[in-house]
């Protein structure tokens, strides 16, 4: 890395970026492919890349998602142009011979279910966070959320696989007029220290 991003980029990614509850507009399939093509480069343990993403976009797919949504998330999710299901594959280690070819990384996980679960969940969560930042970098607004029935999502979208849902992210164009005032953040001395 040669130099810091400028203030405009930092604002877009962090300082003025907001979580949106109301998202409209359109998100093209090409934009979703660009989004994944950014996310895939971000780091994960042993390059394991356990996240699996479902871009719920069609009316049919939205209806599959509907029964799993909590009442508070139903309307905004059905109205969003795209909802991303961020999941993680509990068989991610089977791809390590391809993704991490310079060591027998698959053997680090095979037969160790707890290590598989914690690594998949941790790194899949990281990849979901990377997706939020990548979406912002492409000019999209995001609305990440819990508030859904994981078992119903897994049955509707991941049946017959070892992929488990983690959280959802609505994507689209947010309206700043619908935002409430920004909530405070903890100062450095309450959340961090330098040892």
Short mmCIF file of N, CA and C in Angstrom, two decimals:
data_model
loop_
_atom_site.label_atom_id
_atom_site.label_comp_id
_atom_site.label_asym_id
_atom_site.label_seq_id
_atom_site.Cartn_x
_atom_site.Cartn_y
_atom_site.Cartn_z
N UNK A 1 0.85 -1.17 0.00
CA UNK A 1 0.00 0.00 0.00
C UNK A 1 0.90 1.23 0.00
N UNK A 2 0.67 2.12 -0.94
CA UNK A 2 1.60 3.22 -1.11
C UNK A 2 1.16 4.52 -0.44
N UNK A 3 -0.13 4.79 -0.34
CA UNK A 3 -0.56 6.06 0.26
C UNK A 3 -1.99 5.91 0.80
N UNK A 4 -2.35 6.73 1.78
CA UNK A 4 -3.71 6.69 2.32
C UNK A 4 -4.73 7.14 1.28
N UNK A 5 -5.97 6.67 1.44
CA UNK A 5 -7.06 7.17 0.62
C UNK A 5 -7.33 8.62 0.98
N UNK A 6 -7.90 9.36 0.04
CA UNK A 6 -8.22 10.76 0.32
C UNK A 6 -9.48 10.84 1.19
N UNK A 7 -9.75 12.03 1.70
CA UNK A 7 -10.88 12.22 2.61
C UNK A 7 -12.21 11.87 1.96
N UNK A 8 -12.37 12.15 0.69
CA UNK A 8 -13.63 11.83 0.01
C UNK A 8 -13.88 10.33 0.03
N UNK A 9 -12.85 9.54 -0.25
CA UNK A 9 -13.00 8.08 -0.23
C UNK A 9 -13.27 7.57 1.19
N UNK A 10 -12.56 8.11 2.17
CA UNK A 10 -12.76 7.70 3.55
C UNK A 10 -14.16 8.06 4.04
N UNK A 11 -14.66 9.21 3.62
CA UNK A 11 -16.03 9.58 3.97
C UNK A 11 -17.02 8.58 3.37
N UNK A 12 -16.84 8.23 2.10
CA UNK A 12 -17.76 7.33 1.42
C UNK A 12 -17.76 5.94 2.06
N UNK A 13 -16.62 5.49 2.50
CA UNK A 13 -16.52 4.16 3.09
C UNK A 13 -16.92 4.13 4.56
N UNK A 14 -16.60 5.21 5.31
CA UNK A 14 -16.75 5.16 6.76
C UNK A 14 -17.48 6.36 7.37
N UNK A 15 -16.92 7.54 7.25
CA UNK A 15 -17.32 8.66 8.08
C UNK A 15 -18.73 9.17 7.80
N UNK A 16 -19.12 9.22 6.54
CA UNK A 16 -20.47 9.70 6.24
C UNK A 16 -21.38 8.58 5.73
N UNK A 17 -20.85 7.38 5.56
CA UNK A 17 -21.67 6.24 5.14
C UNK A 17 -22.63 5.88 6.27
N UNK A 18 -23.82 5.48 5.90
CA UNK A 18 -24.84 5.16 6.90
C UNK A 18 -25.53 3.85 6.55
N UNK A 19 -26.10 3.23 7.55
CA UNK A 19 -26.98 2.07 7.35
C UNK A 19 -28.35 2.60 6.97
N UNK A 20 -28.86 2.13 5.84
CA UNK A 20 -30.15 2.61 5.34
C UNK A 20 -31.23 1.56 5.57
N UNK A 21 -32.40 2.05 6.00
CA UNK A 21 -33.56 1.18 6.16
C UNK A 21 -34.43 1.17 4.91
N UNK A 22 -34.36 2.23 4.12
CA UNK A 22 -35.15 2.33 2.90
C UNK A 22 -34.20 2.44 1.72
N UNK A 23 -34.26 1.44 0.84
CA UNK A 23 -33.39 1.41 -0.33
C UNK A 23 -34.21 1.21 -1.59
N UNK A 24 -33.91 2.01 -2.59
CA UNK A 24 -34.61 1.90 -3.86
C UNK A 24 -33.62 1.82 -5.01
N UNK A 25 -34.08 2.21 -6.18
CA UNK A 25 -33.24 2.18 -7.37
C UNK A 25 -33.11 0.78 -7.93
N UNK A 26 -32.08 0.59 -8.73
CA UNK A 26 -31.81 -0.70 -9.34
C UNK A 26 -30.35 -1.04 -9.15
N UNK A 27 -30.08 -2.33 -9.07
CA UNK A 27 -28.71 -2.83 -8.98
C UNK A 27 -28.57 -3.88 -10.07
N UNK A 28 -27.70 -3.63 -11.03
CA UNK A 28 -27.55 -4.54 -12.16
C UNK A 28 -26.79 -5.81 -11.76
N UNK A 29 -27.00 -6.85 -12.54
CA UNK A 29 -26.24 -8.09 -12.33
C UNK A 29 -24.75 -7.82 -12.50
N UNK A 30 -24.40 -6.95 -13.42
CA UNK A 30 -22.99 -6.62 -13.64
C UNK A 30 -22.39 -5.97 -12.39
N UNK A 31 -23.15 -5.09 -11.75
CA UNK A 31 -22.67 -4.48 -10.51
C UNK A 31 -22.47 -5.53 -9.43
N UNK A 32 -23.37 -6.50 -9.34
CA UNK A 32 -23.21 -7.57 -8.35
C UNK A 32 -21.97 -8.41 -8.63
N UNK A 33 -21.67 -8.62 -9.89
CA UNK A 33 -20.44 -9.35 -10.24
C UNK A 33 -19.20 -8.51 -9.89
N UNK A 34 -19.26 -7.21 -10.16
CA UNK A 34 -18.15 -6.32 -9.77
C UNK A 34 -17.96 -6.33 -8.26
N UNK A 35 -19.07 -6.35 -7.55
CA UNK A 35 -19.03 -6.37 -6.09
C UNK A 35 -18.30 -7.61 -5.59
N UNK A 36 -18.69 -8.78 -6.10
CA UNK A 36 -18.00 -10.01 -5.67
C UNK A 36 -16.53 -9.98 -6.08
N UNK A 37 -16.25 -9.45 -7.26
CA UNK A 37 -14.86 -9.42 -7.73
C UNK A 37 -13.98 -8.52 -6.87
N UNK A 38 -14.54 -7.59 -6.12
CA UNK A 38 -13.77 -6.84 -5.13
C UNK A 38 -13.63 -7.65 -3.84
N UNK A 39 -14.74 -8.21 -3.37
CA UNK A 39 -14.76 -8.93 -2.09
C UNK A 39 -13.78 -10.10 -2.10
N UNK A 40 -13.67 -10.79 -3.21
CA UNK A 40 -12.87 -12.02 -3.23
C UNK A 40 -11.39 -11.78 -2.96
N UNK A 41 -10.91 -10.55 -3.10
CA UNK A 41 -9.49 -10.27 -2.88
C UNK A 41 -9.15 -9.99 -1.43
N UNK A 42 -10.12 -9.76 -0.59
CA UNK A 42 -9.85 -9.41 0.81
C UNK A 42 -9.40 -10.66 1.59
N UNK A 43 -8.62 -10.47 2.65
CA UNK A 43 -7.99 -11.61 3.33
C UNK A 43 -8.94 -12.46 4.16
N UNK A 44 -8.68 -13.76 4.14
CA UNK A 44 -9.31 -14.74 5.03
C UNK A 44 -8.24 -15.72 5.48
N UNK A 45 -8.48 -16.43 6.56
CA UNK A 45 -7.52 -17.39 7.09
C UNK A 45 -7.19 -18.44 6.03
N UNK A 46 -5.90 -18.60 5.76
CA UNK A 46 -5.42 -19.57 4.77
C UNK A 46 -6.12 -19.42 3.43
N UNK A 47 -6.57 -18.19 3.13
CA UNK A 47 -7.29 -17.91 1.89
C UNK A 47 -8.52 -18.81 1.74
N UNK A 48 -9.09 -19.23 2.86
CA UNK A 48 -10.18 -20.21 2.84
C UNK A 48 -11.46 -19.75 2.20
N UNK A 49 -11.74 -18.46 2.22
CA UNK A 49 -12.90 -17.88 1.52
C UNK A 49 -14.18 -18.67 1.77
N UNK A 50 -14.60 -18.81 3.04
CA UNK A 50 -15.78 -19.64 3.31
C UNK A 50 -17.11 -18.98 3.02
N UNK A 51 -17.15 -17.68 2.80
CA UNK A 51 -18.44 -17.01 2.57
C UNK A 51 -19.07 -17.50 1.29
N UNK A 52 -20.38 -17.60 1.35
CA UNK A 52 -21.18 -17.89 0.17
C UNK A 52 -22.29 -16.84 0.16
N UNK A 53 -22.49 -16.22 -0.99
CA UNK A 53 -23.43 -15.11 -1.12
C UNK A 53 -24.56 -15.49 -2.06
N UNK A 54 -25.78 -15.21 -1.64
CA UNK A 54 -26.93 -15.32 -2.53
C UNK A 54 -27.48 -13.91 -2.69
N UNK A 55 -27.51 -13.43 -3.93
CA UNK A 55 -28.06 -12.11 -4.24
C UNK A 55 -29.53 -12.29 -4.57
N UNK A 56 -30.38 -12.04 -3.61
CA UNK A 56 -31.82 -12.23 -3.75
C UNK A 56 -32.38 -11.00 -4.45
N UNK A 57 -32.76 -11.21 -5.71
CA UNK A 57 -33.13 -10.07 -6.55
C UNK A 57 -34.49 -10.24 -7.22
N UNK A 58 -34.79 -11.42 -7.71
CA UNK A 58 -36.03 -11.64 -8.44
C UNK A 58 -37.23 -11.66 -7.48
N UNK A 59 -38.40 -11.41 -8.02
CA UNK A 59 -39.62 -11.45 -7.21
C UNK A 59 -39.81 -12.85 -6.62
N UNK A 60 -39.49 -13.86 -7.39
CA UNK A 60 -39.62 -15.25 -6.91
C UNK A 60 -38.69 -15.50 -5.73
N UNK A 61 -37.44 -15.06 -5.84
CA UNK A 61 -36.49 -15.25 -4.76
C UNK A 61 -36.89 -14.45 -3.52
N UNK A 62 -37.41 -13.23 -3.72
CA UNK A 62 -37.88 -12.43 -2.59
C UNK A 62 -39.00 -13.14 -1.84
N UNK A 63 -39.89 -13.79 -2.58
CA UNK A 63 -40.99 -14.53 -1.95
C UNK A 63 -40.47 -15.73 -1.16
N UNK A 64 -39.39 -16.35 -1.63
CA UNK A 64 -38.77 -17.44 -0.85
C UNK A 64 -38.20 -16.92 0.46
N UNK A 65 -37.70 -15.70 0.44
CA UNK A 65 -37.11 -15.11 1.63
C UNK A 65 -38.16 -14.59 2.61
N UNK A 66 -39.29 -14.16 2.11
CA UNK A 66 -40.32 -13.50 2.92
C UNK A 66 -40.66 -14.23 4.22
N UNK A 67 -40.94 -15.56 4.21
CA UNK A 67 -41.36 -16.21 5.45
C UNK A 67 -40.30 -16.22 6.56
N UNK A 68 -39.05 -15.98 6.20
CA UNK A 68 -37.98 -16.02 7.19
C UNK A 68 -37.74 -14.67 7.86
N UNK A 69 -38.33 -13.60 7.33
CA UNK A 69 -38.04 -12.25 7.82
C UNK A 69 -38.87 -11.89 9.04
N UNK A 70 -38.24 -11.20 9.98
CA UNK A 70 -38.98 -10.69 11.13
C UNK A 70 -39.88 -9.56 10.66
N UNK A 71 -40.90 -9.27 11.44
CA UNK A 71 -41.86 -8.23 11.06
C UNK A 71 -41.18 -6.89 10.82
N UNK A 72 -40.19 -6.55 11.64
CA UNK A 72 -39.52 -5.26 11.51
C UNK A 72 -38.64 -5.14 10.27
N UNK A 73 -38.27 -6.26 9.69
CA UNK A 73 -37.40 -6.24 8.51
C UNK A 73 -38.13 -6.59 7.22
N UNK A 74 -39.39 -6.96 7.32
CA UNK A 74 -40.12 -7.46 6.15
C UNK A 74 -40.28 -6.42 5.05
N UNK A 75 -40.89 -5.29 5.35
CA UNK A 75 -41.21 -4.30 4.31
C UNK A 75 -39.95 -3.77 3.64
N UNK A 76 -38.94 -3.41 4.45
CA UNK A 76 -37.73 -2.82 3.86
C UNK A 76 -36.96 -3.82 3.02
N UNK A 77 -37.01 -5.09 3.39
CA UNK A 77 -36.29 -6.11 2.62
C UNK A 77 -37.02 -6.42 1.32
N UNK A 78 -38.33 -6.49 1.37
CA UNK A 78 -39.09 -6.76 0.16
C UNK A 78 -38.98 -5.60 -0.83
N UNK A 79 -38.78 -4.38 -0.33
CA UNK A 79 -38.68 -3.20 -1.19
C UNK A 79 -37.28 -2.98 -1.74
N UNK A 80 -36.26 -3.53 -1.09
CA UNK A 80 -34.88 -3.29 -1.52
C UNK A 80 -34.63 -3.96 -2.88
N UNK A 81 -33.84 -3.33 -3.73
CA UNK A 81 -33.54 -3.93 -5.03
C UNK A 81 -32.87 -5.30 -4.92
N UNK A 82 -31.99 -5.46 -3.94
CA UNK A 82 -31.27 -6.72 -3.74
C UNK A 82 -31.09 -6.93 -2.25
N UNK A 83 -31.23 -8.17 -1.82
CA UNK A 83 -30.86 -8.56 -0.47
C UNK A 83 -29.80 -9.66 -0.59
N UNK A 84 -28.69 -9.46 0.07
CA UNK A 84 -27.61 -10.45 0.04
C UNK A 84 -27.75 -11.33 1.28
N UNK A 85 -27.83 -12.63 1.05
CA UNK A 85 -27.70 -13.58 2.15
C UNK A 85 -26.22 -13.89 2.27
N UNK A 86 -25.65 -13.54 3.42
CA UNK A 86 -24.24 -13.83 3.69
C UNK A 86 -24.22 -15.14 4.48
N UNK A 87 -23.68 -16.15 3.87
CA UNK A 87 -23.56 -17.45 4.53
C UNK A 87 -22.12 -17.89 4.58
N UNK A 88 -21.89 -19.04 5.19
CA UNK A 88 -20.55 -19.62 5.24
C UNK A 88 -20.67 -21.12 5.03
N UNK A 89 -19.72 -21.66 4.29
CA UNK A 89 -19.73 -23.06 3.90
C UNK A 89 -18.90 -23.87 4.89
N UNK A 90 -19.53 -24.82 5.55
CA UNK A 90 -18.83 -25.67 6.52
C UNK A 90 -17.96 -26.72 5.83
N UNK A 91 -17.98 -26.73 4.52
CA UNK A 91 -17.06 -27.59 3.75
C UNK A 91 -16.02 -26.75 3.00
N UNK A 92 -15.81 -25.53 3.45
CA UNK A 92 -14.86 -24.63 2.78
C UNK A 92 -13.48 -25.25 2.65
N UNK A 93 -13.09 -26.05 3.63
CA UNK A 93 -11.73 -26.61 3.65
C UNK A 93 -11.47 -27.57 2.49
N UNK A 94 -12.54 -28.09 1.87
CA UNK A 94 -12.35 -28.96 0.71
C UNK A 94 -11.79 -28.21 -0.49
N UNK A 95 -11.91 -26.89 -0.49
CA UNK A 95 -11.37 -26.07 -1.59
C UNK A 95 -9.96 -25.57 -1.30
N UNK A 96 -9.42 -25.88 -0.13
CA UNK A 96 -8.09 -25.38 0.22
C UNK A 96 -6.96 -25.91 -0.67
N UNK A 97 -7.03 -27.14 -1.19
CA UNK A 97 -5.96 -27.54 -2.12
C UNK A 97 -5.83 -26.60 -3.32
N UNK A 98 -6.94 -26.00 -3.74
CA UNK A 98 -6.91 -25.01 -4.82
C UNK A 98 -6.56 -23.62 -4.30
N UNK A 99 -7.18 -23.22 -3.20
CA UNK A 99 -7.04 -21.85 -2.70
C UNK A 99 -5.74 -21.61 -1.93
N UNK A 100 -5.15 -22.66 -1.36
CA UNK A 100 -3.94 -22.53 -0.56
C UNK A 100 -3.01 -23.69 -0.92
N UNK A 101 -2.51 -23.73 -2.18
CA UNK A 101 -1.83 -24.91 -2.71
C UNK A 101 -0.43 -25.17 -2.15
N UNK A 102 0.16 -24.21 -1.46
CA UNK A 102 1.54 -24.38 -1.02
C UNK A 102 1.67 -25.11 0.31
N UNK A 103 0.53 -25.55 0.88
CA UNK A 103 0.56 -26.34 2.12
C UNK A 103 -0.66 -27.24 2.15
N UNK A 104 -0.61 -28.27 2.95
CA UNK A 104 -1.76 -29.17 3.10
C UNK A 104 -2.72 -28.58 4.12
N UNK A 105 -3.32 -27.44 3.78
CA UNK A 105 -4.18 -26.72 4.72
C UNK A 105 -5.48 -27.48 4.99
N UNK A 106 -5.92 -28.30 4.06
CA UNK A 106 -7.15 -29.07 4.30
C UNK A 106 -7.01 -29.92 5.55
N UNK A 107 -5.83 -30.48 5.77
CA UNK A 107 -5.62 -31.35 6.93
C UNK A 107 -5.72 -30.60 8.26
N UNK A 108 -5.60 -29.28 8.23
CA UNK A 108 -5.72 -28.49 9.45
C UNK A 108 -7.16 -28.50 9.97
N UNK A 109 -8.10 -28.81 9.08
CA UNK A 109 -9.52 -28.74 9.43
C UNK A 109 -10.23 -30.08 9.41
N UNK A 110 -9.85 -30.97 8.52
CA UNK A 110 -10.57 -32.24 8.33
C UNK A 110 -10.72 -32.97 9.67
N UNK A 111 -11.97 -33.30 10.00
CA UNK A 111 -12.26 -34.03 11.22
C UNK A 111 -12.36 -33.18 12.47
N UNK A 112 -12.11 -31.88 12.37
CA UNK A 112 -12.18 -30.99 13.54
C UNK A 112 -13.36 -30.04 13.35
N UNK A 113 -14.55 -30.53 13.68
CA UNK A 113 -15.77 -29.78 13.41
C UNK A 113 -15.81 -28.42 14.09
N UNK A 114 -15.32 -28.32 15.32
CA UNK A 114 -15.34 -27.04 16.03
C UNK A 114 -14.44 -26.02 15.33
N UNK A 115 -13.27 -26.45 14.91
CA UNK A 115 -12.36 -25.56 14.19
C UNK A 115 -12.96 -25.12 12.86
N UNK A 116 -13.63 -26.04 12.19
CA UNK A 116 -14.31 -25.71 10.93
C UNK A 116 -15.38 -24.65 11.18
N UNK A 117 -16.24 -24.88 12.19
CA UNK A 117 -17.34 -23.95 12.47
C UNK A 117 -16.83 -22.56 12.82
N UNK A 118 -15.86 -22.49 13.73
CA UNK A 118 -15.41 -21.16 14.16
C UNK A 118 -14.67 -20.44 13.04
N UNK A 119 -13.88 -21.16 12.26
CA UNK A 119 -13.14 -20.53 11.16
C UNK A 119 -14.10 -20.08 10.06
N UNK A 120 -15.07 -20.92 9.73
CA UNK A 120 -16.04 -20.56 8.69
C UNK A 120 -16.87 -19.35 9.11
N UNK A 121 -17.33 -19.35 10.35
CA UNK A 121 -18.16 -18.24 10.83
C UNK A 121 -17.35 -16.95 10.90
N UNK A 122 -16.17 -17.01 11.48
CA UNK A 122 -15.34 -15.80 11.63
C UNK A 122 -14.99 -15.20 10.27
N UNK A 123 -14.50 -16.02 9.39
CA UNK A 123 -14.05 -15.51 8.09
C UNK A 123 -15.21 -15.18 7.16
N UNK A 124 -16.31 -15.92 7.26
CA UNK A 124 -17.50 -15.56 6.50
C UNK A 124 -18.06 -14.22 6.95
N UNK A 125 -18.00 -13.95 8.27
CA UNK A 125 -18.43 -12.66 8.80
C UNK A 125 -17.54 -11.54 8.27
N UNK A 126 -16.22 -11.80 8.28
CA UNK A 126 -15.30 -10.81 7.70
C UNK A 126 -15.66 -10.52 6.25
N UNK A 127 -15.93 -11.56 5.48
CA UNK A 127 -16.24 -11.36 4.07
C UNK A 127 -17.55 -10.59 3.89
N UNK A 128 -18.51 -10.78 4.80
CA UNK A 128 -19.73 -9.98 4.76
C UNK A 128 -19.44 -8.51 5.02
N UNK A 129 -18.52 -8.24 5.96
CA UNK A 129 -18.13 -6.85 6.22
C UNK A 129 -17.39 -6.27 5.03
N UNK A 130 -16.53 -7.07 4.42
CA UNK A 130 -15.85 -6.60 3.20
C UNK A 130 -16.88 -6.24 2.13
N UNK A 131 -17.95 -7.04 2.04
CA UNK A 131 -18.97 -6.78 1.03
C UNK A 131 -19.63 -5.41 1.27
N UNK A 132 -19.87 -5.06 2.53
CA UNK A 132 -20.45 -3.76 2.83
C UNK A 132 -19.54 -2.65 2.33
N UNK A 133 -18.25 -2.76 2.62
CA UNK A 133 -17.31 -1.72 2.18
C UNK A 133 -17.16 -1.71 0.66
N UNK A 134 -17.13 -2.88 0.05
CA UNK A 134 -17.04 -2.94 -1.41
C UNK A 134 -18.28 -2.32 -2.05
N UNK A 135 -19.45 -2.59 -1.48
CA UNK A 135 -20.69 -1.99 -2.01
C UNK A 135 -20.62 -0.47 -1.92
N UNK A 136 -20.18 0.04 -0.77
CA UNK A 136 -20.04 1.49 -0.62
C UNK A 136 -19.04 2.05 -1.63
N UNK A 137 -17.98 1.31 -1.89
CA UNK A 137 -16.97 1.80 -2.84
C UNK A 137 -17.52 1.87 -4.26
N UNK A 138 -18.54 1.06 -4.55
CA UNK A 138 -19.19 1.08 -5.87
C UNK A 138 -20.37 2.05 -5.92
N UNK A 139 -20.59 2.80 -4.84
CA UNK A 139 -21.67 3.79 -4.82
C UNK A 139 -23.00 3.26 -4.35
N UNK A 140 -23.03 2.05 -3.80
CA UNK A 140 -24.27 1.48 -3.28
C UNK A 140 -24.41 1.81 -1.80
N UNK A 141 -25.64 1.96 -1.35
CA UNK A 141 -25.93 2.05 0.07
C UNK A 141 -26.29 0.65 0.56
N UNK A 142 -26.10 0.45 1.88
CA UNK A 142 -26.31 -0.88 2.45
C UNK A 142 -27.18 -0.80 3.69
N UNK A 143 -27.83 -1.92 3.97
CA UNK A 143 -28.62 -2.07 5.18
C UNK A 143 -28.41 -3.45 5.75
N UNK A 144 -27.28 -3.68 6.46
CA UNK A 144 -27.04 -5.00 7.05
C UNK A 144 -27.98 -5.24 8.23
N UNK A 145 -28.35 -6.51 8.45
CA UNK A 145 -29.30 -6.80 9.52
C UNK A 145 -29.29 -8.26 9.93
N UNK A 146 -29.71 -8.46 11.16
CA UNK A 146 -30.14 -9.76 11.64
C UNK A 146 -31.66 -9.74 11.56
N UNK A 147 -32.35 -10.35 12.47
CA UNK A 147 -33.81 -10.25 12.45
C UNK A 147 -34.45 -11.11 11.39
N UNK A 148 -34.02 -12.38 11.33
CA UNK A 148 -34.63 -13.34 10.42
C UNK A 148 -34.40 -14.73 11.00
N UNK A 149 -35.12 -15.69 10.46
CA UNK A 149 -35.03 -17.08 10.92
C UNK A 149 -33.98 -17.80 10.08
N UNK A 150 -32.82 -18.05 10.67
CA UNK A 150 -31.72 -18.69 9.93
C UNK A 150 -32.13 -20.06 9.39
N UNK A 151 -32.85 -20.84 10.18
CA UNK A 151 -33.23 -22.19 9.74
C UNK A 151 -34.11 -22.12 8.49
N UNK A 152 -35.02 -21.15 8.45
CA UNK A 152 -35.89 -21.01 7.27
C UNK A 152 -35.09 -20.57 6.05
N UNK A 153 -34.15 -19.65 6.24
CA UNK A 153 -33.30 -19.21 5.12
C UNK A 153 -32.46 -20.39 4.62
N UNK A 154 -31.88 -21.14 5.55
CA UNK A 154 -31.04 -22.27 5.15
C UNK A 154 -31.85 -23.31 4.37
N UNK A 155 -33.07 -23.56 4.81
CA UNK A 155 -33.92 -24.53 4.11
C UNK A 155 -34.31 -24.03 2.73
N UNK A 156 -34.63 -22.75 2.63
CA UNK A 156 -35.10 -22.19 1.35
C UNK A 156 -33.97 -22.01 0.34
N UNK A 157 -32.76 -21.66 0.81
CA UNK A 157 -31.70 -21.29 -0.12
C UNK A 157 -30.48 -22.23 -0.11
N UNK A 158 -30.29 -23.00 0.95
CA UNK A 158 -29.08 -23.82 1.06
C UNK A 158 -29.37 -25.29 1.33
N UNK A 159 -30.59 -25.74 1.09
CA UNK A 159 -30.95 -27.14 1.37
C UNK A 159 -30.01 -28.08 0.61
N UNK A 160 -29.58 -29.14 1.29
CA UNK A 160 -28.71 -30.13 0.66
C UNK A 160 -27.25 -29.73 0.63
N UNK A 161 -26.90 -28.61 1.28
CA UNK A 161 -25.51 -28.16 1.32
C UNK A 161 -25.08 -28.02 2.77
N UNK A 162 -23.84 -27.67 2.97
CA UNK A 162 -23.32 -27.38 4.30
C UNK A 162 -23.14 -25.88 4.50
N UNK A 163 -23.89 -25.08 3.74
CA UNK A 163 -23.85 -23.63 3.87
C UNK A 163 -24.88 -23.19 4.90
N UNK A 164 -24.46 -22.32 5.80
CA UNK A 164 -25.33 -21.80 6.85
C UNK A 164 -25.39 -20.28 6.73
N UNK A 165 -26.59 -19.71 6.86
CA UNK A 165 -26.75 -18.26 6.78
C UNK A 165 -26.22 -17.60 8.03
N UNK A 166 -25.74 -16.36 7.87
CA UNK A 166 -25.20 -15.58 8.97
C UNK A 166 -26.01 -14.29 9.14
N UNK A 167 -25.99 -13.41 8.14
CA UNK A 167 -26.77 -12.18 8.21
C UNK A 167 -27.17 -11.74 6.81
N UNK A 168 -27.99 -10.71 6.74
CA UNK A 168 -28.51 -10.19 5.47
C UNK A 168 -28.01 -8.76 5.27
N UNK A 169 -27.89 -8.39 4.00
CA UNK A 169 -27.53 -7.01 3.65
C UNK A 169 -28.43 -6.55 2.51
N UNK A 170 -29.23 -5.54 2.75
CA UNK A 170 -29.99 -4.93 1.66
C UNK A 170 -29.08 -3.97 0.91
N UNK A 171 -29.22 -3.95 -0.41
CA UNK A 171 -28.42 -3.09 -1.27
C UNK A 171 -29.32 -2.23 -2.14
N UNK A 172 -28.88 -1.01 -2.42
CA UNK A 172 -29.61 -0.13 -3.32
C UNK A 172 -29.17 1.30 -3.14
N UNK A 173 -30.07 2.20 -3.47
CA UNK A 173 -29.82 3.63 -3.32
C UNK A 173 -30.65 4.13 -2.14
N UNK A 174 -29.97 4.64 -1.13
CA UNK A 174 -30.66 5.16 0.04
C UNK A 174 -31.03 6.62 -0.14
N UNK A 175 -32.05 7.03 0.60
CA UNK A 175 -32.49 8.42 0.61
C UNK A 175 -32.03 9.05 1.92
N UNK A 176 -31.07 9.98 1.87
CA UNK A 176 -30.57 10.59 3.11
C UNK A 176 -31.68 11.24 3.94
N UNK A 177 -32.76 11.66 3.31
CA UNK A 177 -33.85 12.31 4.04
C UNK A 177 -34.56 11.36 4.99
N UNK A 178 -34.42 10.07 4.78
CA UNK A 178 -35.11 9.10 5.64
C UNK A 178 -34.26 8.67 6.84
N UNK A 179 -33.03 9.16 6.93
CA UNK A 179 -32.14 8.76 8.01
C UNK A 179 -32.42 9.54 9.29
N UNK A 180 -32.35 8.87 10.42
CA UNK A 180 -32.40 9.58 11.69
C UNK A 180 -30.99 10.04 12.02
N UNK A 181 -30.83 10.95 12.98
CA UNK A 181 -29.48 11.44 13.30
C UNK A 181 -28.53 10.30 13.65
N UNK A 182 -27.30 10.47 13.28
CA UNK A 182 -26.30 9.44 13.50
C UNK A 182 -26.09 9.19 14.99
N UNK A 183 -26.04 7.92 15.35
CA UNK A 183 -25.79 7.55 16.75
C UNK A 183 -24.31 7.74 17.06
N UNK A 184 -23.99 7.97 18.34
CA UNK A 184 -22.59 8.18 18.71
C UNK A 184 -21.77 6.90 18.61
N UNK A 185 -20.47 7.08 18.62
CA UNK A 185 -19.53 5.96 18.65
C UNK A 185 -18.64 6.14 19.87
N UNK A 186 -18.09 5.04 20.35
CA UNK A 186 -17.20 5.11 21.50
C UNK A 186 -15.90 5.79 21.11
N UNK A 187 -15.36 6.63 21.99
CA UNK A 187 -14.05 7.22 21.72
C UNK A 187 -12.95 6.17 21.86
N UNK A 188 -11.80 6.48 21.32
CA UNK A 188 -10.65 5.57 21.33
C UNK A 188 -10.39 5.00 22.72
N UNK A 189 -10.33 5.85 23.73
CA UNK A 189 -9.94 5.40 25.06
C UNK A 189 -10.94 4.47 25.74
N UNK A 190 -12.15 4.41 25.24
CA UNK A 190 -13.13 3.48 25.79
C UNK A 190 -13.18 2.17 25.02
N UNK A 191 -12.69 2.17 23.79
CA UNK A 191 -12.79 0.97 22.95
C UNK A 191 -11.46 0.37 22.57
N UNK A 192 -10.38 1.08 22.82
CA UNK A 192 -9.08 0.61 22.34
C UNK A 192 -7.99 1.06 23.30
N UNK A 193 -6.85 0.44 23.15
CA UNK A 193 -5.66 0.88 23.90
C UNK A 193 -4.43 0.50 23.11
N UNK A 194 -3.37 1.18 23.39
CA UNK A 194 -2.09 0.88 22.77
C UNK A 194 -1.18 0.36 23.87
N UNK A 195 -0.79 -0.90 23.77
CA UNK A 195 0.09 -1.51 24.78
C UNK A 195 1.54 -1.45 24.35
#
